[in-house]
Coordinates of C-alpha atoms and ligand atoms in Angstrom, one line a residue:
X1 CA 5.4 -42.4 24.6
X2 CA 2.0 -40.6 23.3
X3 CA 0.2 -42.4 20.3
X4 CA -1.4 -40.0 17.8
X5 CA -4.6 -40.9 16.3
X6 CA -4.4 -39.5 12.7
X7 CA -6.9 -40.0 9.7
X8 CA -5.2 -41.0 6.6
X9 CA -6.7 -40.4 3.2
X10 CA -5.1 -42.0 0.1
X11 CA -6.6 -39.7 -2.3
X12 CA -6.6 -39.9 -6.1
X13 CA -4.1 -40.5 -8.9
X14 CA -0.6 -40.4 -7.5
X15 CA -1.9 -39.7 -4.0
X16 CA -1.9 -43.2 -2.7
X17 CA 1.7 -43.6 -4.0
X18 CA 3.0 -40.4 -1.9
X19 CA 1.0 -41.1 1.2
X20 CA 2.2 -44.6 1.4
X21 CA 5.8 -43.1 1.2
X22 CA 5.2 -40.5 4.0
X23 CA 3.3 -42.9 6.0
X24 CA 6.1 -45.6 5.8
X25 CA 8.8 -42.5 6.8
X26 CA 6.9 -41.2 9.8
X27 CA 6.4 -44.9 11.1
X28 CA 10.2 -45.3 10.7
X29 CA 10.7 -42.1 12.7
X30 CA 10.0 -43.7 15.9
X31 CA 6.7 -41.6 16.5
X32 CA 3.5 -43.6 17.4
X33 CA 0.5 -43.1 15.0
X34 CA -2.5 -44.9 15.0
X35 CA -3.3 -44.5 11.2
X36 CA -7.3 -44.7 10.4
X37 CA -7.4 -45.0 6.9
X38 CA -10.7 -43.0 5.0
X39 CA -11.7 -41.8 1.8
X40 CA -12.5 -39.1 -0.5
X41 CA -12.6 -37.8 -4.0
X42 CA -13.0 -39.5 -7.3
X43 CA -14.0 -42.9 -5.9
X44 CA -16.7 -41.1 -3.6
X45 CA -18.0 -39.2 -6.5
X46 CA -18.5 -42.4 -8.3
X47 CA -20.3 -43.8 -5.5
X48 CA -22.7 -41.2 -5.8
X49 CA -22.0 -39.0 -2.7
X50 CA -22.1 -35.6 -4.1
X51 CA -19.9 -33.7 -1.6
X52 CA -16.9 -36.5 -2.4
X53 CA -16.6 -36.9 1.4
X54 CA -18.5 -39.6 2.9
X55 CA -20.0 -39.5 6.6
X56 CA -17.3 -42.1 7.8
X57 CA -14.4 -39.9 6.7
X58 CA -16.3 -37.0 8.4
X59 CA -16.4 -38.9 11.3
X60 CA -12.7 -40.3 11.3
X61 CA -11.6 -36.4 11.0
X62 CA -14.0 -35.2 13.9
X63 CA -12.7 -37.7 16.1
X64 CA -8.8 -37.7 15.3
X65 CA -8.7 -33.8 14.3
X66 CA -5.5 -34.6 12.3
X67 CA -5.6 -35.6 8.9
X68 CA -2.9 -36.5 6.7
X69 CA -4.3 -36.5 3.0
X70 CA -3.5 -37.2 -0.6
X71 CA -4.6 -35.2 -3.3
X72 CA -8.3 -35.4 -4.7
X73 CA -9.6 -35.0 -8.3
X74 CA -12.1 -31.9 -8.5
X75 CA -14.5 -32.3 -11.3
X76 CA -13.9 -28.9 -13.5
X77 CA -16.3 -26.2 -14.4
X78 CA -19.4 -28.4 -13.8
X79 CA -21.4 -30.8 -11.3
X80 CA -20.1 -31.4 -7.9
X81 CA -18.3 -29.3 -5.3
X82 CA -14.4 -29.8 -4.7
X83 CA -14.3 -32.6 -2.1
X84 CA -11.0 -30.3 -1.0
X85 CA -12.9 -27.3 -0.5
X86 CA -15.6 -29.2 1.1
X87 CA -13.2 -30.6 3.8
X88 CA -11.5 -27.1 4.3
X89 CA -15.1 -25.6 4.8
X90 CA -16.8 -28.5 6.9
X91 CA -13.6 -28.3 9.4
X92 CA -13.2 -24.7 9.3
X93 CA -9.5 -25.0 8.5
X94 CA -9.4 -21.3 8.2
X95 CA -5.7 -21.1 7.4
X96 CA -3.5 -22.7 4.4
X97 CA 0.3 -22.7 5.4
X98 CA 2.5 -23.3 2.3
X99 CA 6.3 -23.0 3.3
X100 CA 8.9 -23.6 0.4
X101 CA 12.9 -23.3 0.8
X102 CA 15.6 -24.0 -1.3
X103 CA 16.7 -27.6 -1.4
X104 CA 20.2 -29.0 -2.0
X105 CA 20.8 -31.0 -4.9
X106 CA 17.5 -29.3 -6.6
X107 CA 18.7 -27.4 -9.5
X108 CA 16.8 -24.2 -10.2
X109 CA 17.5 -20.5 -11.5
X110 CA 17.5 -19.5 -7.8
X111 CA 20.0 -22.1 -6.2
X112 CA 22.2 -20.4 -3.6
X113 CA 19.8 -17.7 -2.9
X114 CA 18.6 -19.0 -0.1
X115 CA 14.9 -18.9 -0.6
X116 CA 12.9 -19.8 2.7
X117 CA 9.5 -18.5 3.0
X118 CA 6.0 -19.4 4.0
X119 CA 2.7 -18.1 2.4
X120 CA -0.3 -17.8 4.6
X121 CA -3.1 -18.3 2.8
X122 CA -7.0 -17.6 4.1
X123 CA -8.7 -20.8 3.6
X124 CA -12.4 -20.2 3.6
X125 CA -13.4 -16.7 2.6
X126 CA -13.3 -14.8 -0.9
X127 CA -14.4 -16.3 -4.3
X128 CA -13.8 -19.8 -2.6
X129 CA -17.0 -19.2 -0.8
X130 CA -18.3 -20.3 -3.9
X131 CA -21.6 -18.0 -4.1
X132 CA -22.2 -17.6 -7.7
X133 CA -25.4 -16.8 -9.7
X134 CA -26.3 -16.7 -13.3
X135 CA -27.6 -13.0 -12.9
X136 CA -28.8 -12.9 -16.3
X137 CA -28.4 -15.7 -19.1
X138 CA -25.5 -14.0 -20.4
X139 CA -23.6 -12.6 -17.0
X140 CA -22.1 -14.7 -14.3
X141 CA -21.5 -13.3 -10.5
X142 CA -19.1 -14.6 -8.0
X143 CA -19.6 -13.1 -4.4
X144 CA -16.2 -11.8 -2.6
X145 CA -16.9 -12.4 0.8
X146 CA -14.1 -11.1 3.1
X147 CA -14.8 -10.5 6.9
X148 CA -13.0 -8.4 9.4
X149 CA -13.0 -11.8 11.6
X150 CA -11.5 -13.8 8.9
X151 CA -8.9 -11.1 8.1
X152 CA -8.2 -10.9 11.9
X153 CA -7.5 -14.6 12.2
X154 CA -5.2 -14.9 9.1
X155 CA -3.3 -11.9 10.0
X156 CA -2.8 -12.7 13.6
X157 CA -2.0 -16.4 12.5
X158 CA 0.7 -14.9 10.1
X159 CA 2.5 -13.1 12.9
X160 CA 2.3 -16.0 15.1
X161 CA 3.8 -18.3 12.5
X162 CA 6.7 -15.7 12.0
X163 CA 7.3 -15.9 15.6
X164 CA 7.3 -19.8 15.9
X165 CA 9.6 -19.7 12.9
X166 CA 12.0 -17.1 14.3
X167 CA 11.3 -15.0 11.4
X168 CA 11.8 -11.1 11.2
X169 CA 9.4 -9.7 8.8
X170 CA 5.5 -10.5 7.6
X171 CA 4.4 -9.0 4.2
X172 CA 0.9 -8.9 3.6
X173 CA -0.1 -9.1 0.1
X174 CA -3.5 -7.5 -1.3
X175 CA -5.1 -6.0 -4.2
X176 CA -6.4 -3.5 -1.8
X177 CA -5.7 -0.6 -4.3
X178 CA -8.3 -1.8 -6.6
X179 CA -10.9 -3.5 -4.2
X180 CA -10.8 -1.2 -1.3
X181 CA -13.4 -2.6 0.7
X182 CA -12.6 -6.4 0.6
X183 CA -9.0 -6.4 -0.2
X184 CA -8.6 -3.4 1.6
X185 CA -10.1 -5.2 4.7
X186 CA -7.3 -7.4 5.0
X187 CA -4.5 -4.7 4.7
X188 CA -6.5 -2.6 7.2
X189 CA -6.9 -5.4 9.6
X190 CA -3.2 -6.4 9.2
X191 CA -1.9 -3.1 10.0
X192 CA -4.1 -2.6 13.1
X193 CA -2.6 -5.8 14.4
X194 CA 1.0 -5.1 13.5
X195 CA 1.8 -2.9 16.7
X196 CA 0.8 -5.9 18.8
X197 CA 4.0 -7.6 17.2
X198 CA 6.5 -5.0 17.8
X199 CA 9.5 -7.8 17.0
X200 CA 8.4 -8.2 13.6
X201 CA 8.5 -5.7 10.6
X202 CA 5.1 -5.6 8.9
X203 CA 4.5 -4.4 5.8
X204 CA 1.8 -4.2 2.6
X205 CA 2.5 -5.1 -1.0
X206 CA 0.3 -4.9 -3.9
X207 CA -0.2 -8.4 -4.6
X208 CA 0.9 -8.4 -8.5
X209 CA 3.9 -6.4 -7.2
X210 CA 4.5 -9.4 -4.7
X211 CA 4.2 -11.6 -7.8
X212 CA 7.0 -9.9 -9.6
X213 CA 9.3 -9.4 -6.6
X214 CA 9.0 -13.1 -6.1
X215 CA 10.2 -13.9 -9.4
X216 CA 12.9 -11.2 -9.3
X217 CA 14.1 -11.3 -5.4
X218 CA 12.4 -14.2 -3.6
X219 CA 14.8 -14.0 -0.7
X220 CA 13.4 -10.6 0.6
X221 CA 10.2 -12.5 1.8
X222 CA 9.9 -14.6 5.0
X223 CA 5.9 -14.7 5.6
X224 CA 3.4 -13.5 3.1
X225 CA -0.2 -13.2 4.3
X226 CA -2.9 -12.9 1.8
X227 CA -6.6 -13.7 0.6
X228 CA -7.5 -17.0 -0.7
X229 CA -7.4 -16.6 -4.4
X230 CA -4.1 -14.6 -4.3
X231 CA -2.8 -17.1 -2.0
X232 CA -3.9 -20.0 -4.4
X233 CA -1.7 -18.4 -7.3
X234 CA 1.2 -17.2 -5.2
X235 CA 1.8 -20.4 -3.5
X236 CA 2.0 -22.4 -6.6
X237 CA 4.7 -19.6 -7.9
X238 CA 6.5 -20.3 -5.0
X239 CA 6.4 -23.7 -5.2
X240 CA 8.0 -23.2 -9.0
X241 CA 10.8 -21.4 -7.3
X242 CA 12.4 -24.3 -5.3
X243 CA 11.8 -27.0 -7.7
X244 CA 8.2 -27.4 -8.8
X245 CA 5.1 -28.9 -7.1
X246 CA 6.7 -32.0 -5.8
X247 CA 8.4 -29.7 -3.2
X248 CA 5.5 -28.1 -1.9
X249 CA 3.9 -29.2 1.1
X250 CA 1.0 -27.5 3.1
X251 CA -1.2 -27.3 6.3
X252 CA -4.8 -26.5 6.6
X253 CA -5.1 -25.0 10.0
X254 CA -8.5 -24.7 11.9
X255 CA -9.2 -23.9 15.6
X256 CA -9.9 -27.8 16.3
X257 CA -8.7 -29.5 13.0
X258 CA -5.6 -29.5 11.1
X259 CA -5.4 -31.0 7.6
X260 CA -2.2 -31.8 5.9
X261 CA -1.2 -32.1 2.1
X262 CA 0.6 -31.7 -0.6
X263 CA -0.1 -28.4 -2.7
X264 CA -0.3 -30.4 -6.0
X265 CA -2.9 -32.4 -7.5
X266 CA -3.6 -36.0 -8.6
X267 CA -1.2 -35.7 -11.7
X268 CA -3.3 -38.6 -13.2
X269 CA -0.8 -39.3 -15.9
X270 CA 1.9 -40.4 -13.4
X271 CA -0.9 -42.6 -11.3
X272 CA 0.3 -46.0 -10.5
X273 CA 4.0 -45.6 -12.2
X274 CA 5.7 -45.2 -9.2
X275 CA 7.6 -41.9 -10.5
X276 CA 5.8 -39.2 -8.5
X277 CA 8.0 -37.1 -6.1
X278 CA 6.6 -37.7 -2.4
X279 CA 8.8 -34.9 -1.0
X280 CA 5.6 -32.6 -0.9
X281 CA 3.7 -35.1 1.0
X282 CA 6.5 -36.0 3.2
X283 CA 7.2 -32.6 4.3
X284 CA 3.3 -32.0 5.0
X285 CA 3.9 -35.0 7.2
X286 CA 6.8 -33.0 9.0
X287 CA 4.2 -30.0 9.5
X288 CA 1.9 -32.5 10.9
X289 CA 4.5 -34.0 13.3
X290 CA 5.2 -30.6 14.7
X291 CA 1.4 -29.8 15.0
X292 CA 1.3 -32.8 17.4
X293 CA 4.2 -31.4 19.1
X294 CA 6.7 -34.0 17.7
X295 CA 9.1 -31.6 17.0
X296 CA 12.2 -33.8 17.2
X297 CA 10.9 -36.7 14.7
X298 CA 9.9 -33.8 12.6
X299 CA 13.4 -32.1 12.3
X300 CA 14.6 -35.8 11.9
X301 CA 12.5 -36.4 8.8
X302 CA 12.9 -33.0 7.5
X303 CA 16.8 -33.5 7.7
X304 CA 16.8 -37.1 6.2
X305 CA 14.8 -35.5 3.1
X306 CA 17.5 -32.8 2.9
X307 CA 20.4 -35.2 2.9
X308 CA 18.7 -37.5 0.4
X309 CA 18.3 -34.7 -2.0
X310 CA 21.6 -33.4 -1.4
X311 CA 23.4 -36.7 -1.9
X312 CA 21.1 -37.0 -5.5
X313 CA 21.6 -40.8 -5.8
X314 CA 18.0 -41.4 -5.3
X315 CA 15.7 -38.6 -6.5
X316 CA 12.8 -38.5 -8.7
X317 CA 12.4 -37.7 -12.5
X318 CA 11.1 -34.4 -11.6
X319 CA 14.5 -33.5 -10.3
X320 CA 17.2 -35.7 -12.8
X321 CA 15.0 -36.3 -15.5
X322 CA 14.0 -39.9 -16.7
X323 CA 17.3 -41.6 -17.3
X324 CA 19.0 -41.3 -13.7
X325 CA 15.7 -41.1 -11.6
X326 CA 14.8 -43.3 -8.7
X327 CA 11.0 -44.0 -8.1
X328 CA 8.7 -42.8 -5.3
X329 CA 9.4 -45.9 -3.5
X330 CA 13.1 -45.9 -4.0
X331 CA 13.3 -42.2 -2.8
X332 CA 11.0 -43.2 0.5
X333 CA 13.5 -46.0 1.2
X334 CA 16.6 -43.6 0.9
X335 CA 15.1 -41.0 3.3
X336 CA 14.4 -43.8 6.0
X337 CA 17.9 -45.1 5.5
X338 CA 19.1 -41.3 6.1
X339 CA 16.9 -40.8 9.2
X340 CA 19.5 -39.3 11.8
X341 CA 21.7 -38.0 9.6
X342 CA 22.1 -34.1 9.6
X343 CA 22.7 -32.1 6.1
X344 CA 26.1 -30.4 5.9
X345 CA 24.3 -27.5 3.8
X346 CA 20.9 -26.2 4.8
X347 CA 19.4 -28.0 8.0
X348 CA 15.7 -28.0 9.1
X349 CA 14.5 -24.7 10.6
X350 CA 13.9 -25.4 14.5
X351 CA 10.5 -24.4 15.5
X352 CA 8.6 -23.6 18.5
X353 CA 4.7 -24.7 19.0
X354 CA 2.5 -22.2 16.6
X355 CA -0.1 -20.3 18.7
X356 CA -3.3 -20.8 16.6
X357 CA -6.0 -18.0 17.3
X358 CA -8.7 -19.3 19.7
X359 CA -12.2 -19.6 18.5
X360 CA -14.7 -17.2 20.5
X361 CA -18.1 -18.9 21.0
X362 CA -19.9 -15.6 20.2
X363 CA -20.9 -14.4 16.8
X364 CA -18.6 -11.4 16.3
X365 CA -20.3 -8.1 14.9
X366 CA -18.5 -4.9 14.3
X367 CA -20.6 -2.0 15.7
X368 CA -20.3 1.2 14.2
X369 CA -21.5 4.0 16.5
X370 CA -23.8 5.4 13.8
X371 CA -25.4 3.7 10.5
X372 CA -27.9 4.6 7.9
X373 CA -28.6 3.7 4.3
X374 CA -28.4 6.6 1.8
X375 CA -30.4 4.5 -1.1
X376 CA -29.8 1.2 -3.1
X377 CA -28.3 -0.3 -6.1
X378 CA -30.7 -2.3 -8.1
X379 CA -29.1 -4.7 -10.7
X380 CA -31.1 -4.7 -13.6
X381 CA -31.4 -6.7 -16.9
X382 CA -32.4 -4.4 -19.9
X383 CA -31.3 -4.6 -23.5
X384 CA -31.6 -0.9 -23.9
X385 CA -29.0 2.1 -24.5
X386 CA -27.9 3.5 -21.4
X387 CA -29.5 7.0 -22.2
X388 CA -32.9 5.4 -22.9
X389 CA -32.4 3.2 -19.7
X390 CA -31.6 6.2 -17.7
X391 CA -34.4 8.7 -18.7
X392 CA -36.7 5.6 -17.9
X393 CA -35.5 5.0 -14.3
X394 CA -35.3 8.7 -13.6
X395 CA -39.2 8.9 -14.2
X396 CA -39.9 5.8 -12.1
X397 CA -37.3 6.9 -9.3
X398 CA -39.4 10.2 -8.4
X399 CA -42.9 8.9 -7.4
X400 CA -41.2 6.4 -5.0
X401 CA -39.3 9.3 -3.3
X402 CA -35.8 8.0 -4.8
X403 CA -33.3 9.8 -6.9
X404 CA -31.5 8.0 -9.8
X405 CA -27.6 9.0 -9.1
X406 CA -25.9 7.1 -12.0
X407 CA -26.0 3.9 -14.1
X408 CA -23.0 1.6 -14.3
X409 CA -22.1 -1.2 -16.7
X410 CA -19.4 -3.4 -15.4
X411 CA -18.3 -0.8 -13.1
X412 CA -18.1 2.3 -15.2
X413 CA -20.4 4.9 -15.3
X414 CA -22.6 5.2 -18.4
X415 CA -25.3 7.3 -17.2
X416 CA -25.2 10.3 -17.0
X417 CA -22.8 9.8 -19.7
X418 CA -18.9 10.9 -19.1
X419 CA -18.0 10.0 -22.6
X420 CA -16.5 6.5 -21.6
X421 CA -16.3 4.2 -24.5
X422 CA -17.9 1.2 -22.6
X423 CA -18.9 -1.9 -24.6
X424 CA -22.0 -2.2 -22.8
X425 CA -23.7 -5.6 -21.8
X426 CA -27.4 -6.2 -20.7
X427 CA -26.5 -5.7 -17.1
X428 CA -27.0 -2.6 -15.3
X429 CA -26.1 -1.2 -11.8
X430 CA -28.8 1.2 -11.3
X431 CA -27.8 3.6 -8.0
X432 CA -30.8 5.1 -6.6
X433 CA -30.3 7.8 -3.5
X434 CA -33.2 7.8 -0.9
X435 CA -34.6 11.2 -1.0
X436 CA -35.6 10.6 2.6
X437 CA -32.7 8.5 4.2
X438 CA -33.3 6.7 7.5
X439 CA -31.7 4.1 9.5
X440 CA -33.9 1.4 8.2
X441 CA -35.5 2.2 4.5
X442 CA -39.0 2.3 3.9
X443 CA -40.1 -1.1 2.4
X444 CA -43.1 0.5 1.0
X445 CA -41.3 2.7 -1.2
X446 CA -38.9 0.4 -2.0
X447 CA -41.8 -2.2 -3.2
X448 CA -43.4 0.8 -5.3
X449 CA -40.1 1.2 -7.2
X450 CA -39.5 -2.4 -7.8
X451 CA -43.0 -2.6 -8.9
X452 CA -42.6 0.1 -11.2
X453 CA -39.5 -1.3 -12.6
X454 CA -41.2 -4.3 -13.7
X455 CA -44.1 -2.8 -15.0
X456 CA -42.1 -0.8 -17.1
X457 CA -41.0 -4.4 -18.7
X458 CA -37.5 -4.4 -17.0
X459 CA -36.2 -7.5 -14.8
X460 CA -34.3 -6.5 -11.8
X461 CA -32.3 -9.4 -10.0
X462 CA -30.3 -8.2 -7.0
X463 CA -30.6 -5.2 -4.5
X464 CA -27.7 -3.8 -2.4
X465 CA -28.1 -1.2 0.2
X466 CA -25.9 1.9 0.3
X467 CA -25.0 1.8 3.8
X468 CA -22.8 4.6 6.0
X469 CA -21.2 3.4 8.9
X470 CA -20.1 5.8 11.1
X471 CA -20.1 8.5 8.5
X472 CA -17.9 6.5 6.3
X473 CA -19.8 5.0 2.8
X474 CA -19.9 1.2 2.9
X475 CA -19.7 0.8 -1.0
X476 CA -17.5 2.1 -3.6
X477 CA -18.0 4.4 -6.3
X478 CA -18.3 3.7 -10.0
X479 CA -15.3 4.5 -12.2
X480 CA -16.2 8.1 -13.6
X481 CA -18.8 8.6 -10.8
X482 CA -18.7 11.8 -8.5
Ligands
LIG1 P1 -1.4 -31.5 -10.7 O1 -2.1 -32.6 -10.6 O2 -0.6 -30.8 -9.5 O3 -0.3 -31.8 -12.0 C1 0.5 -30.7 -12.5 C2 1.4 -31.3 -12.9 O4 2.6 -30.8 -11.8 C3 2.0 -32.4 -13.2 O5 1.7 -32.7 -14.4 C4 3.3 -32.6 -13.0 O6 4.1 -31.6 -13.9 C5 3.5 -31.9 -11.8 N1 3.8 -32.5 -10.5 C6 2.4 -32.6 -9.5 N2 2.6 -33.2 -8.3 C7 4.0 -33.9 -8.7 C8 4.8 -34.8 -8.1 N3 4.3 -35.1 -6.8 N4 5.7 -35.3 -8.5 C9 6.3 -35.0 -9.9 N5 5.6 -33.8 -10.5 C10 4.3 -33.4 -9.9 O7 -2.4 -30.7 -11.4 P2 -3.6 -30.8 -12.5 O8 -3.0 -31.6 -13.4 O9 -4.1 -29.3 -12.5 O10 -4.7 -31.2 -11.4 C11 -5.0 -32.8 -11.4 C12 -6.1 -32.9 -10.6 O11 -5.9 -33.0 -9.1 C13 -7.3 -32.3 -10.7 O12 -8.6 -33.1 -10.5 C14 -7.3 -31.1 -9.8 O13 -8.6 -30.8 -9.3 C15 -6.9 -31.7 -8.6 N6 -6.0 -30.8 -7.7 C16 -6.1 -31.4 -6.2 C17 -5.4 -30.7 -5.2 C18 -5.8 -31.1 -4.0 O14 -6.1 -32.2 -3.6 N7 -5.3 -30.3 -2.8 C19 -4.8 -29.7 -5.7 C20 -4.6 -29.2 -7.0 C21 -5.2 -30.1 -8.0 P3 5.0 -32.4 -15.5 O15 3.6 -32.6 -16.1 O16 5.6 -31.1 -15.7 O17 5.8 -33.6 -14.8

């Protein structure tokens, strides 16, 4: 029998308790794991490691390529980056699989409806790239980066997840109706890949309606693929449908490395009290065993969890309340006692190994036949009325060979005025069309325009080109722009 090396990260708060419970159950199932304990999170931040992930931990995961981790505390709103996000990015775990299903013995308003779905969340792009700037002292910006390559990988993986799990349909949930270029890229990529999977029904759904439908009729979904931020929110919602965060496992999948963890955090108020529900971490371990090819052991543990929950005698306080509750340790003991038993109602879904899209060595570029730049948006800080700013910039644009087309304030055109009642801030997107457009813009004229903007006492903080690829604009219009 093969021994699998796995990095074990106990984590913060309730982490060590739920991780230990999962570890004991996995060991009792008969599979052979060589655990390597490593650390990340609060204790590591306290030692002054700004990433929250020390070199030893990175080395261990690079070697084992598989980690089972507890939740890590994240500083909120200031200071260090999240150690979780650091791990995801370091090992390019581009996909986050978050399955949920109805559990016997766990009362919810949805009991009996057979909820059984998986959210496939893109895991490294979107707003989580964490590229933020204070553009003015009063205006913050976060870049929402979505790549064709990222969309292709996550959409393809979602179809492969559906196949591996014997599903019949995949929904793609995006906000493409508003963010046509970024969210739209996932929708378009998903739709372009769908014909490769004729056995699966592929459908797009607007993400807010997806949230609504998930509450109204969750049993209609099997696989939902979505961008990072949407996936974060939708998957917390889906965990609530089946009993809460204590029941939601996840897998962070990369090409080389996979990290398995519960969706929940460190729940600090329950730390050290032996009351946390370890089911999410145990089921994350089940996902890990399937990833390692240990399908039979995974099924044994999942069925033992289902038997234990259905039996109801040894379940945690989040299911039965404080009076009748078993502790974390007692629940894990009960699962170990139930290994080998098959639940009467719902059973573990039998699964085939998942095909993860392969990583190419090349830097992939999308090559249009033609490309040109029509001009640029210059972002300017100024405490002027739009009409005053517009007239001033119109005067500066001409001598540099540009024409001011419009100015928008938080996306709405305010110059020339369309009568919008915009409550303007001191942050303006000023759209200049190049009067001599070319494949590469004339930098001398760009400099001249920027210099005259500065000389006029205005501050510019960002320039975005206005590209056209294959005759299609690579930028969106402002609200109200012709
Ligand atoms: P949380 O730790 O997930 O806890 C929120 C609530 O969910 C708890 O108060 C509890 O609800 C319930 N809960 C979570 N896990 C449970 C379990 N195993 N058993 C029973 N109930 C459970 O979220 P948070 O309080 O927002 O975050 C705490 C810290 O964790 C933060 O530092 C955050 O950044 C971090 N975090 C880490 C990860 C990760 O490592 N992947 C993920 C999310 C958050 P009741 O109060 O209703 O009992």
